[in-house]
């Protein structure tokens, strides 16, 4: 980016990880459309529709912030397992990139820290003004996303009173809309003749330098987004321990040491488990749960207590019947 080279087609298919965990960005400067979901503009490829920035969709000039937008879409897919915008055709997807705000990743993965969602929302802001100024700035933000003081930070919001000016959108030909899913290549109005001139041979050497510089910056952001974030965002699983018949305080300590949260404690009567000990838990022992999961403990308050009636003056048979009706089974007579 520092050398003025824009990738223009950042997507998971162009990010490779080798056996050593090193991340490499590929497919620089592609010249022709290589898939049915690639938008072209008169002899130049602008990018894949699912990861296309709004300015590219409008037929505008791609900048460093266009790559940042695409990387933000990759991060959204990484932490949610889905794309933020989908549709029946390339046209409908492009229109969503132009008009719809990026949905909240936490809607599909509530375990994502607010700081991580903020990185994605900032990177995919419709107006480039509100995105990161550089890939380096985005990488620095990613490196501190899991700091304790940032986990519950305020949600990233675009100022409501700052309206974006009206912008012209290039005409999309009707033939494309009728093509449906079988034809998903958008062709914009032809560029000016001077813009279509071939690059002079003497610029080829500079191209290699630009590619190297772009690789270094995008690889740094790619390493964080592809390899570092998933390990920190998604909590590991633990086996729910068996704390039945253990003292309540000891059970709480054991569960907390595994990273589980005691959501509630419910007192229950139990004829077998002594008062103050654990009767059962929810989830039950042996189940696999994620760290941070909520646990409900059912604590014994001892055997059921009932009010003993006054049978003085009652007939013996009547008194025995009433006692047995109250579940007093070992009733004996002691006549005086």
CSV table of C-alpha atoms in Angstrom, one decimal:
chain,number,residue,atom,x,y,z
A,1,UNK,CA,0.0,0.0,0.0
A,2,UNK,CA,2.8,2.4,0.8
A,3,UNK,CA,3.9,2.0,-2.9
A,4,UNK,CA,0.5,2.7,-4.2
A,5,UNK,CA,-0.5,-0.9,-5.1
A,6,UNK,CA,-4.1,-2.0,-4.4
A,7,UNK,CA,-4.9,-5.7,-4.4
A,8,UNK,CA,-8.6,-5.1,-5.3
A,9,UNK,CA,-9.6,-8.7,-4.7
A,10,UNK,CA,-9.0,-9.7,-1.1
A,11,UNK,CA,-11.0,-12.9,-0.3
A,12,UNK,CA,-10.4,-16.2,1.5
A,13,UNK,CA,-9.5,-17.9,-1.8
A,14,UNK,CA,-6.6,-15.5,-2.2
A,15,UNK,CA,-5.2,-16.0,1.3
A,16,UNK,CA,-3.0,-19.1,1.7
A,17,UNK,CA,-1.5,-20.7,4.9
A,18,UNK,CA,1.5,-23.0,4.5
A,19,UNK,CA,2.5,-25.9,6.8
A,20,UNK,CA,4.5,-23.5,8.9
A,21,UNK,CA,1.5,-21.3,9.6
A,22,UNK,CA,2.9,-18.5,7.3
A,23,UNK,CA,0.2,-16.5,5.5
A,24,UNK,CA,0.5,-15.5,1.9
A,25,UNK,CA,-1.7,-13.2,-0.2
A,26,UNK,CA,-2.0,-14.4,-3.8
A,27,UNK,CA,-3.6,-13.4,-7.1
A,28,UNK,CA,-2.1,-9.9,-7.5
A,29,UNK,CA,-3.2,-7.8,-10.5
A,30,UNK,CA,-5.4,-10.4,-12.2
A,31,UNK,CA,-6.4,-9.2,-15.7
A,32,UNK,CA,-9.4,-11.2,-16.5
A,33,UNK,CA,-12.5,-12.5,-14.7
A,34,UNK,CA,-11.7,-16.0,-13.3
A,35,UNK,CA,-15.0,-16.9,-11.7
A,36,UNK,CA,-18.7,-16.3,-12.1
A,37,UNK,CA,-18.8,-13.9,-9.2
A,38,UNK,CA,-16.1,-11.5,-10.4
A,39,UNK,CA,-17.1,-8.0,-11.5
A,40,UNK,CA,-15.2,-6.6,-14.5
A,41,UNK,CA,-14.9,-3.1,-15.9
A,42,UNK,CA,-13.5,-2.9,-19.5
A,43,UNK,CA,-10.4,-5.1,-19.4
A,44,UNK,CA,-9.8,-4.8,-15.6
A,45,UNK,CA,-11.0,-6.9,-12.7
A,46,UNK,CA,-12.4,-5.0,-9.8
A,47,UNK,CA,-13.1,-7.8,-7.3
A,48,UNK,CA,-15.4,-10.6,-6.2
A,49,UNK,CA,-18.9,-9.4,-5.4
A,50,UNK,CA,-19.1,-10.9,-1.9
A,51,UNK,CA,-16.0,-8.9,-0.8
A,52,UNK,CA,-16.4,-5.9,-3.0
A,53,UNK,CA,-16.1,-2.4,-1.5
A,54,UNK,CA,-18.9,0.1,-2.2
A,55,UNK,CA,-16.6,2.5,-4.1
A,56,UNK,CA,-15.6,-0.4,-6.4
A,57,UNK,CA,-19.2,-1.3,-6.9
A,58,UNK,CA,-19.9,2.3,-8.0
A,59,UNK,CA,-17.2,2.0,-10.6
A,60,UNK,CA,-15.0,4.3,-8.6
A,61,UNK,CA,-11.2,4.2,-7.9
A,62,UNK,CA,-10.1,1.5,-5.5
A,63,UNK,CA,-7.8,2.6,-2.7
A,64,UNK,CA,-6.1,1.1,0.3
A,65,UNK,CA,-9.4,1.4,2.2
A,66,UNK,CA,-11.0,-0.8,-0.4
A,67,UNK,CA,-8.7,-3.6,0.5
A,68,UNK,CA,-9.4,-2.9,4.2
A,69,UNK,CA,-13.2,-3.2,3.5
A,70,UNK,CA,-12.7,-6.6,1.8
A,71,UNK,CA,-10.5,-7.8,4.7
A,72,UNK,CA,-13.3,-6.8,7.1
A,73,UNK,CA,-15.7,-8.9,5.1
A,74,UNK,CA,-13.3,-11.8,5.4
A,75,UNK,CA,-13.1,-11.3,9.2
A,76,UNK,CA,-16.9,-11.2,9.3
A,77,UNK,CA,-17.1,-14.6,7.6
A,78,UNK,CA,-14.2,-15.9,9.8
A,79,UNK,CA,-16.0,-15.3,13.1
A,80,UNK,CA,-19.6,-16.0,12.0
A,81,UNK,CA,-19.2,-18.7,9.3
A,82,UNK,CA,-21.3,-16.8,6.9
A,83,UNK,CA,-21.2,-13.8,4.6
A,84,UNK,CA,-22.8,-10.5,5.6
A,85,UNK,CA,-24.5,-10.0,2.2
A,86,UNK,CA,-25.9,-12.6,-0.1
A,87,UNK,CA,-28.5,-12.7,-2.9
A,88,UNK,CA,-29.8,-14.5,-5.9
A,89,UNK,CA,-27.6,-12.6,-8.3
A,90,UNK,CA,-24.4,-10.6,-8.4
A,91,UNK,CA,-26.5,-7.5,-8.9
A,92,UNK,CA,-28.5,-7.9,-5.7
A,93,UNK,CA,-25.3,-8.5,-3.7
A,94,UNK,CA,-23.6,-5.4,-5.1
A,95,UNK,CA,-26.7,-3.3,-4.3
A,96,UNK,CA,-26.4,-4.5,-0.7
A,97,UNK,CA,-22.8,-3.5,-0.5
A,98,UNK,CA,-23.9,0.0,-1.7
A,99,UNK,CA,-27.0,0.4,0.4
A,100,UNK,CA,-27.1,-1.9,3.4
A,101,UNK,CA,-25.1,-1.5,6.6
A,102,UNK,CA,-22.9,-4.4,7.7
A,103,UNK,CA,-25.0,-6.5,10.1
A,104,UNK,CA,-23.8,-7.2,13.6
A,105,UNK,CA,-21.5,-10.3,13.8
A,106,UNK,CA,-22.6,-10.8,17.4
A,107,UNK,CA,-26.1,-11.6,16.0
A,108,UNK,CA,-24.7,-15.0,14.8
A,109,UNK,CA,-21.9,-15.4,17.3
A,110,UNK,CA,-22.7,-13.7,20.7
A,111,UNK,CA,-19.3,-14.9,22.1
A,112,UNK,CA,-17.5,-12.3,20.0
A,113,UNK,CA,-16.1,-9.5,22.2
A,114,UNK,CA,-17.4,-6.1,21.3
A,115,UNK,CA,-13.9,-4.9,20.5
A,116,UNK,CA,-13.6,-7.5,17.7
A,117,UNK,CA,-17.1,-6.6,16.3
A,118,UNK,CA,-16.0,-3.0,16.3
A,119,UNK,CA,-12.9,-3.8,14.2
A,120,UNK,CA,-15.2,-5.5,11.6
A,121,UNK,CA,-17.8,-2.7,11.6
A,122,UNK,CA,-15.1,0.0,11.2
A,123,UNK,CA,-13.3,-1.9,8.4
A,124,UNK,CA,-16.6,-2.3,6.5
A,125,UNK,CA,-18.0,1.2,7.0
A,126,UNK,CA,-19.8,2.3,3.8
A,127,UNK,CA,-17.9,5.6,3.7
A,128,UNK,CA,-14.1,5.1,3.4
A,129,UNK,CA,-13.7,8.1,5.7
A,130,UNK,CA,-14.7,6.1,8.7
A,131,UNK,CA,-12.6,3.1,7.9
A,132,UNK,CA,-9.0,2.5,9.1
A,133,UNK,CA,-6.5,4.8,7.5
A,134,UNK,CA,-4.1,1.9,6.8
A,135,UNK,CA,-3.7,-1.9,7.1
A,136,UNK,CA,-1.0,-1.1,9.7
A,137,UNK,CA,-3.5,0.8,11.9
A,138,UNK,CA,-6.1,-2.0,11.5
A,139,UNK,CA,-3.4,-4.6,12.6
A,140,UNK,CA,-2.5,-2.5,15.6
A,141,UNK,CA,-6.2,-2.5,16.6
A,142,UNK,CA,-6.5,-6.2,16.2
A,143,UNK,CA,-3.4,-6.8,18.4
A,144,UNK,CA,-5.2,-5.2,21.4
A,145,UNK,CA,-8.7,-6.5,20.7
A,146,UNK,CA,-8.7,-9.1,23.5
A,147,UNK,CA,-7.2,-6.7,26.2
A,148,UNK,CA,-9.5,-6.9,29.3
A,149,UNK,CA,-10.3,-3.1,29.1
A,150,UNK,CA,-11.5,-3.4,25.5
A,151,UNK,CA,-13.7,-6.5,25.6
A,152,UNK,CA,-16.8,-4.6,26.6
A,153,UNK,CA,-16.1,-1.3,24.9
A,154,UNK,CA,-18.8,0.8,23.3
A,155,UNK,CA,-20.1,-0.4,19.9
A,156,UNK,CA,-18.6,1.3,16.9
A,157,UNK,CA,-21.3,3.7,15.4
A,158,UNK,CA,-21.2,6.1,12.5
A,159,UNK,CA,-22.3,9.6,13.7
A,160,UNK,CA,-26.0,9.9,13.0
A,161,UNK,CA,-25.9,13.6,12.2
A,162,UNK,CA,-23.2,13.2,9.6
A,163,UNK,CA,-25.1,12.4,6.4
A,164,UNK,CA,-23.2,11.1,3.4
A,165,UNK,CA,-23.5,13.2,0.3
A,166,UNK,CA,-25.5,11.8,-2.7
A,167,UNK,CA,-23.2,9.9,-5.1
A,168,UNK,CA,-23.8,8.8,-8.7
A,169,UNK,CA,-24.0,5.0,-9.3
A,170,UNK,CA,-23.0,3.7,-12.8
A,171,UNK,CA,-25.8,2.2,-14.9
A,172,UNK,CA,-26.1,-1.6,-14.7
A,173,UNK,CA,-27.3,-3.0,-18.0
A,174,UNK,CA,-30.7,-4.7,-18.1
A,175,UNK,CA,-29.3,-7.8,-19.8
A,176,UNK,CA,-27.4,-8.6,-16.7
A,177,UNK,CA,-30.5,-8.6,-14.5
A,178,UNK,CA,-32.3,-11.0,-16.8
A,179,UNK,CA,-29.3,-13.4,-16.8
A,180,UNK,CA,-30.0,-14.5,-13.3
A,181,UNK,CA,-27.6,-16.9,-11.5
A,182,UNK,CA,-26.1,-18.3,-14.8
A,183,UNK,CA,-24.6,-14.9,-15.7
A,184,UNK,CA,-23.1,-13.0,-12.8
A,185,UNK,CA,-20.6,-10.6,-14.4
A,186,UNK,CA,-21.4,-6.9,-14.2
A,187,UNK,CA,-20.1,-4.7,-17.0
A,188,UNK,CA,-19.9,-0.9,-16.4
A,189,UNK,CA,-19.8,1.9,-19.0
A,190,UNK,CA,-16.6,1.9,-20.9
A,191,UNK,CA,-13.7,3.8,-19.6
A,192,UNK,CA,-12.1,6.8,-21.3
A,193,UNK,CA,-9.6,5.9,-24.0
A,194,UNK,CA,-6.7,7.4,-22.1
A,195,UNK,CA,-7.5,5.1,-19.1
A,196,UNK,CA,-7.3,2.1,-21.3
A,197,UNK,CA,-3.8,2.7,-22.5
A,198,UNK,CA,-1.4,-0.2,-21.7
A,199,UNK,CA,1.2,0.2,-19.0
A,200,UNK,CA,4.6,0.9,-20.5
A,201,UNK,CA,7.2,-1.9,-20.2
A,202,UNK,CA,9.5,0.3,-18.1
A,203,UNK,CA,7.0,0.1,-15.2
A,204,UNK,CA,7.3,-3.7,-14.9
A,205,UNK,CA,10.2,-3.5,-12.5
A,206,UNK,CA,8.3,-1.2,-10.2
A,207,UNK,CA,5.4,-3.6,-10.3
A,208,UNK,CA,7.5,-6.3,-8.6
A,209,UNK,CA,8.5,-3.8,-5.8
A,210,UNK,CA,4.9,-2.8,-5.3
A,211,UNK,CA,3.8,-6.5,-5.0
A,212,UNK,CA,6.4,-7.1,-2.4
A,213,UNK,CA,5.4,-4.1,-0.3
A,214,UNK,CA,1.7,-5.0,-0.6
A,215,UNK,CA,2.3,-8.5,0.4
A,216,UNK,CA,4.1,-7.5,3.6
A,217,UNK,CA,1.3,-5.2,4.8
A,218,UNK,CA,-1.6,-7.5,3.8
A,219,UNK,CA,0.2,-10.5,5.2
A,220,UNK,CA,0.6,-8.9,8.6
A,221,UNK,CA,-3.2,-8.2,8.7
A,222,UNK,CA,-4.0,-11.6,7.3
A,223,UNK,CA,-1.9,-13.4,9.9
A,224,UNK,CA,-3.9,-11.7,12.7
A,225,UNK,CA,-7.3,-12.2,11.0
A,226,UNK,CA,-6.8,-15.8,9.8
A,227,UNK,CA,-4.7,-17.4,12.5
A,228,UNK,CA,-4.7,-15.3,15.7
A,229,UNK,CA,-8.3,-14.3,16.1
A,230,UNK,CA,-10.1,-17.7,16.0
A,231,UNK,CA,-8.0,-19.1,18.8
A,232,UNK,CA,-8.8,-16.2,21.1
A,233,UNK,CA,-12.5,-15.6,20.2
A,234,UNK,CA,-13.8,-19.2,20.3
A,235,UNK,CA,-13.5,-20.6,23.8
A,236,UNK,CA,-12.3,-24.2,24.3
A,237,UNK,CA,-14.5,-26.9,25.6
A,238,UNK,CA,-14.3,-28.6,29.0
A,239,UNK,CA,-16.0,-31.6,30.5
A,240,UNK,CA,-18.7,-30.8,33.1
A,241,UNK,CA,-17.4,-32.4,36.4
A,242,UNK,CA,-19.5,-34.5,38.8
A,243,UNK,CA,-20.0,-32.5,42.0
A,244,UNK,CA,-23.1,-34.3,43.2
A,245,UNK,CA,-23.0,-34.9,47.0
A,246,UNK,CA,-20.1,-32.4,47.4
A,247,UNK,CA,-20.3,-29.4,49.7
A,248,UNK,CA,-21.8,-26.5,47.9
A,249,UNK,CA,-18.8,-24.2,48.4
A,250,UNK,CA,-16.4,-26.8,47.2
A,251,UNK,CA,-18.5,-27.4,44.1
A,252,UNK,CA,-18.6,-23.7,43.3
A,253,UNK,CA,-14.8,-23.5,43.6
A,254,UNK,CA,-14.3,-26.6,41.3
A,255,UNK,CA,-16.7,-25.3,38.6
A,256,UNK,CA,-15.2,-21.8,38.7
A,257,UNK,CA,-11.6,-23.2,38.3
A,258,UNK,CA,-12.7,-24.6,35.0
A,259,UNK,CA,-13.9,-21.2,33.8
A,260,UNK,CA,-17.6,-21.9,34.3
A,261,UNK,CA,-20.0,-19.3,35.5
A,262,UNK,CA,-22.5,-20.1,38.4
A,263,UNK,CA,-25.7,-18.6,37.0
A,264,UNK,CA,-28.1,-19.6,39.8
A,265,UNK,CA,-28.4,-21.7,42.9
A,266,UNK,CA,-31.8,-23.4,43.5
A,267,UNK,CA,-32.7,-25.0,46.9
A,268,UNK,CA,-34.4,-28.3,46.7
A,269,UNK,CA,-35.6,-30.9,49.2
A,270,UNK,CA,-33.9,-34.3,49.0
A,271,UNK,CA,-34.4,-37.4,51.2
A,272,UNK,CA,-31.0,-38.9,50.5
A,273,UNK,CA,-28.5,-36.0,50.1
A,274,UNK,CA,-27.7,-34.0,53.2
A,275,UNK,CA,-28.4,-30.3,53.7
A,276,UNK,CA,-25.8,-28.0,52.1
A,277,UNK,CA,-24.6,-30.5,49.5
A,278,UNK,CA,-25.2,-30.5,45.7
A,279,UNK,CA,-28.1,-32.6,44.4
A,280,UNK,CA,-27.5,-32.1,40.7
A,281,UNK,CA,-26.2,-29.5,38.1
A,282,UNK,CA,-27.4,-28.2,34.8
A,283,UNK,CA,-25.7,-29.0,32.5
A,284,UNK,CA,-25.2,-32.5,33.9
A,285,UNK,CA,-21.9,-34.1,34.7
A,286,UNK,CA,-20.0,-35.5,31.7
A,287,UNK,CA,-21.3,-33.1,29.2
A,288,UNK,CA,-18.9,-31.0,27.0
A,289,UNK,CA,-19.4,-27.3,27.6
A,290,UNK,CA,-17.5,-24.2,26.5
A,291,UNK,CA,-15.5,-22.1,28.9
A,292,UNK,CA,-17.7,-19.3,30.3
A,293,UNK,CA,-20.9,-21.4,30.1
A,294,UNK,CA,-23.6,-20.8,32.7
A,295,UNK,CA,-24.2,-23.5,35.3
A,296,UNK,CA,-27.2,-23.9,37.6
A,297,UNK,CA,-26.6,-25.7,40.9
A,298,UNK,CA,-29.4,-27.5,42.8
A,299,UNK,CA,-28.5,-27.5,46.5
A,300,UNK,CA,-30.1,-29.8,49.1
A,301,UNK,CA,-32.0,-28.3,52.1
A,302,UNK,CA,-32.5,-31.8,53.5
A,303,UNK,CA,-35.7,-33.9,53.8
A,304,UNK,CA,-39.1,-32.4,53.3
A,305,UNK,CA,-40.5,-30.9,56.5
A,306,UNK,CA,-44.2,-31.0,57.3
A,307,UNK,CA,-46.3,-29.7,60.2
A,308,UNK,CA,-47.1,-32.3,62.8
A,309,UNK,CA,-50.8,-32.2,63.7
A,310,UNK,CA,-52.4,-32.3,67.1
A,311,UNK,CA,-54.0,-35.7,67.6
A,312,UNK,CA,-54.6,-35.5,71.4
A,313,UNK,CA,-58.1,-36.8,72.0
A,314,UNK,CA,-58.4,-38.4,68.6
A,315,UNK,CA,-59.3,-42.1,68.1
A,316,UNK,CA,-56.1,-44.2,67.7
A,317,UNK,CA,-57.2,-45.7,64.3
A,318,UNK,CA,-58.1,-42.2,63.0
A,319,UNK,CA,-54.8,-40.7,64.1
A,320,UNK,CA,-52.8,-43.6,62.5
A,321,UNK,CA,-54.7,-43.1,59.2
A,322,UNK,CA,-54.0,-39.4,59.2
A,323,UNK,CA,-50.3,-39.9,60.0
A,324,UNK,CA,-49.9,-42.4,57.2
A,325,UNK,CA,-51.6,-40.0,54.8
A,326,UNK,CA,-48.9,-37.5,55.7
A,327,UNK,CA,-46.3,-40.2,54.7
A,328,UNK,CA,-45.4,-41.1,58.3
A,329,UNK,CA,-44.9,-44.8,57.6
A,330,UNK,CA,-43.3,-46.1,60.8
A,331,UNK,CA,-46.2,-45.4,63.1
A,332,UNK,CA,-46.2,-47.5,66.4
A,333,UNK,CA,-48.6,-47.5,69.3
A,334,UNK,CA,-47.4,-46.8,72.8
A,335,UNK,CA,-50.4,-47.4,75.0
A,336,UNK,CA,-50.3,-46.1,78.6
